[in-house]
mmCIF file of C-alpha atoms in Angstrom:
data_model
loop_
_atom_site.group_PDB
_atom_site.id
_atom_site.type_symbol
_atom_site.label_atom_id
_atom_site.label_comp_id
_atom_site.label_asym_id
_atom_site.label_seq_id
_atom_site.Cartn_x
_atom_site.Cartn_y
_atom_site.Cartn_z
ATOM 1 C CA MET A 244 -15.511 -73.456 -104.974
ATOM 2 C CA GLU A 245 -16.633 -76.959 -104.186
ATOM 3 C CA SER A 246 -17.492 -76.695 -100.494
ATOM 4 C CA ALA A 247 -17.500 -74.371 -97.513
ATOM 5 C CA GLN A 248 -16.360 -75.425 -94.082
ATOM 6 C CA LEU A 249 -18.546 -74.287 -91.173
ATOM 7 C CA ASP A 250 -17.248 -73.341 -87.726
ATOM 8 C CA ASP A 251 -18.146 -76.798 -86.400
ATOM 9 C CA GLY A 252 -16.047 -78.445 -89.131
ATOM 10 C CA THR A 253 -18.984 -79.540 -91.294
ATOM 11 C CA ALA A 254 -18.336 -79.219 -95.026
ATOM 12 C CA VAL A 255 -21.234 -77.980 -97.144
ATOM 13 C CA GLU A 256 -21.107 -78.599 -100.899
ATOM 14 C CA CYS A 257 -21.727 -75.496 -102.992
ATOM 15 C CA ASP A 258 -21.285 -73.999 -106.440
ATOM 16 C CA LEU A 259 -21.298 -70.361 -105.338
ATOM 17 C CA VAL A 260 -20.562 -68.395 -102.167
ATOM 18 C CA VAL A 261 -21.834 -64.868 -101.536
ATOM 19 C CA VAL A 262 -19.980 -62.985 -98.795
ATOM 20 C CA GLY A 263 -21.112 -59.745 -97.160
ATOM 21 C CA ILE A 264 -18.344 -57.696 -95.552
ATOM 22 C CA GLY A 265 -18.578 -54.413 -93.693
ATOM 23 C CA ALA A 266 -21.845 -54.601 -91.778
ATOM 24 C CA VAL A 267 -20.606 -51.960 -89.318
ATOM 25 C CA PRO A 268 -20.133 -48.477 -90.815
ATOM 26 C CA ASN A 269 -16.676 -46.944 -90.521
ATOM 27 C CA GLN A 270 -17.683 -43.595 -89.043
ATOM 28 C CA GLU A 271 -14.924 -43.008 -86.478
ATOM 29 C CA LEU A 272 -13.002 -40.409 -88.505
ATOM 30 C CA ALA A 273 -16.176 -38.465 -89.292
ATOM 31 C CA ALA A 274 -17.312 -38.547 -85.652
ATOM 32 C CA ALA A 275 -13.869 -37.425 -84.441
ATOM 33 C CA THR A 276 -14.104 -34.334 -86.656
ATOM 34 C CA GLY A 277 -17.548 -33.326 -85.399
ATOM 35 C CA ILE A 278 -19.658 -34.824 -88.189
ATOM 36 C CA ASP A 279 -22.992 -36.089 -86.837
ATOM 37 C CA CYS A 280 -23.218 -39.902 -86.807
ATOM 38 C CA ASP A 281 -25.923 -42.351 -85.771
ATOM 39 C CA LYS A 282 -25.485 -45.891 -87.097
ATOM 40 C CA GLY A 283 -23.624 -44.258 -89.988
ATOM 41 C CA ILE A 284 -22.625 -40.774 -91.135
ATOM 42 C CA LEU A 285 -25.788 -38.647 -91.158
ATOM 43 C CA VAL A 286 -26.407 -37.010 -94.546
ATOM 44 C CA ASP A 287 -29.285 -35.245 -96.265
ATOM 45 C CA VAL A 288 -30.764 -36.270 -99.634
ATOM 46 C CA ASP A 289 -27.828 -34.588 -101.403
ATOM 47 C CA GLY A 290 -25.169 -36.417 -99.350
ATOM 48 C CA ARG A 291 -24.320 -33.311 -97.309
ATOM 49 C CA THR A 292 -23.337 -33.758 -93.658
ATOM 50 C CA ASN A 293 -24.010 -31.262 -90.853
ATOM 51 C CA ASP A 294 -20.955 -29.389 -92.175
ATOM 52 C CA PRO A 295 -22.204 -27.899 -95.482
ATOM 53 C CA ALA A 296 -18.743 -28.238 -97.045
ATOM 54 C CA ILE A 297 -18.463 -31.984 -96.323
ATOM 55 C CA PHE A 298 -20.290 -34.713 -98.237
ATOM 56 C CA ALA A 299 -20.336 -38.452 -97.594
ATOM 57 C CA ALA A 300 -21.361 -41.359 -99.804
ATOM 58 C CA GLY A 301 -21.567 -45.119 -99.679
ATOM 59 C CA ASP A 302 -22.851 -47.690 -97.257
ATOM 60 C CA CYS A 303 -21.341 -45.781 -94.309
ATOM 61 C CA THR A 304 -24.022 -43.091 -94.709
ATOM 62 C CA ASN A 305 -27.329 -42.957 -92.873
ATOM 63 C CA ARG A 306 -29.613 -41.088 -95.251
ATOM 64 C CA PRO A 307 -33.305 -40.291 -95.729
ATOM 65 C CA LEU A 308 -35.198 -43.209 -97.275
ATOM 66 C CA GLY A 309 -38.209 -41.845 -99.122
ATOM 67 C CA SER A 310 -40.893 -39.879 -97.336
ATOM 68 C CA GLY A 311 -42.139 -40.354 -93.808
ATOM 69 C CA GLY A 312 -38.938 -39.502 -91.954
ATOM 70 C CA LEU A 313 -37.350 -42.939 -92.317
ATOM 71 C CA ARG A 314 -33.538 -43.066 -92.363
ATOM 72 C CA GLY A 315 -31.112 -45.894 -92.885
ATOM 73 C CA ARG A 316 -28.056 -47.314 -94.593
ATOM 74 C CA LEU A 317 -28.286 -49.075 -97.938
ATOM 75 C CA GLU A 318 -25.537 -51.679 -98.161
ATOM 76 C CA SER A 319 -25.701 -52.707 -101.789
ATOM 77 C CA VAL A 320 -23.740 -52.465 -105.017
ATOM 78 C CA HIS A 321 -26.716 -50.747 -106.654
ATOM 79 C CA ASN A 322 -26.645 -47.996 -104.003
ATOM 80 C CA ALA A 323 -22.895 -47.489 -104.421
ATOM 81 C CA VAL A 324 -23.183 -47.218 -108.204
ATOM 82 C CA GLU A 325 -26.159 -44.867 -107.931
ATOM 83 C CA GLN A 326 -24.389 -42.564 -105.480
ATOM 84 C CA GLY A 327 -21.330 -42.573 -107.715
ATOM 85 C CA MET A 328 -23.488 -41.138 -110.494
ATOM 86 C CA TRP A 329 -25.608 -38.571 -108.655
ATOM 87 C CA LEU A 330 -23.284 -37.304 -105.935
ATOM 88 C CA PRO A 331 -20.386 -35.769 -107.949
ATOM 89 C CA PRO A 332 -22.562 -33.082 -109.575
ATOM 90 C CA ARG A 333 -23.693 -32.056 -106.105
ATOM 91 C CA PHE A 334 -20.044 -31.651 -105.033
ATOM 92 C CA SER A 335 -19.329 -29.302 -107.923
ATOM 93 C CA ASP A 336 -22.643 -27.435 -107.487
ATOM 94 C CA ASN A 337 -21.718 -26.902 -103.838
ATOM 95 C CA LEU A 338 -18.482 -25.269 -105.002
ATOM 96 C CA GLY A 339 -20.439 -22.861 -107.198
ATOM 97 C CA ARG A 340 -19.436 -24.515 -110.456
ATOM 98 C CA SER A 341 -21.699 -26.144 -112.986
ATOM 99 C CA SER A 342 -21.182 -29.789 -113.803
ATOM 100 C CA MET A 343 -20.554 -30.594 -117.456
ATOM 101 C CA CYS A 344 -21.408 -34.268 -117.171
ATOM 102 C CA ARG A 345 -24.290 -34.781 -114.767
ATOM 103 C CA GLY A 346 -24.935 -38.404 -113.976
ATOM 104 C CA SER A 347 -21.690 -39.667 -115.473
ATOM 105 C CA GLY A 348 -19.981 -40.433 -112.181
ATOM 106 C CA ARG A 349 -17.182 -37.941 -112.906
ATOM 107 C CA ILE A 350 -16.719 -34.353 -111.796
ATOM 108 C CA SER A 351 -16.078 -32.044 -114.708
ATOM 109 C CA THR A 352 -16.432 -28.333 -114.065
ATOM 110 C CA ALA A 353 -16.284 -25.285 -116.273
#
């Protein structure tokens, strides 16, 4: 990339461009099925929605952020990778099975 063209036609020289896509959470399907949503799909610390059999993960989720009752969406690669590692064991635990590879990002049940 050598330059980026702005809406007014101005060209700005650059070596690198960082683009953020998806600032609005895609929650329509969840909301249509009765899952609670508020600026994202509402989940608890384990990724569980108001339906105990349904989990959600990713930057579409509105989850607790530390203590103090704060909630929000984390739109970052780090968050996506982290949820990919800690959420699958919770899926299998919810099904009454023990995970064989906690933290690996894969579900493997006995």
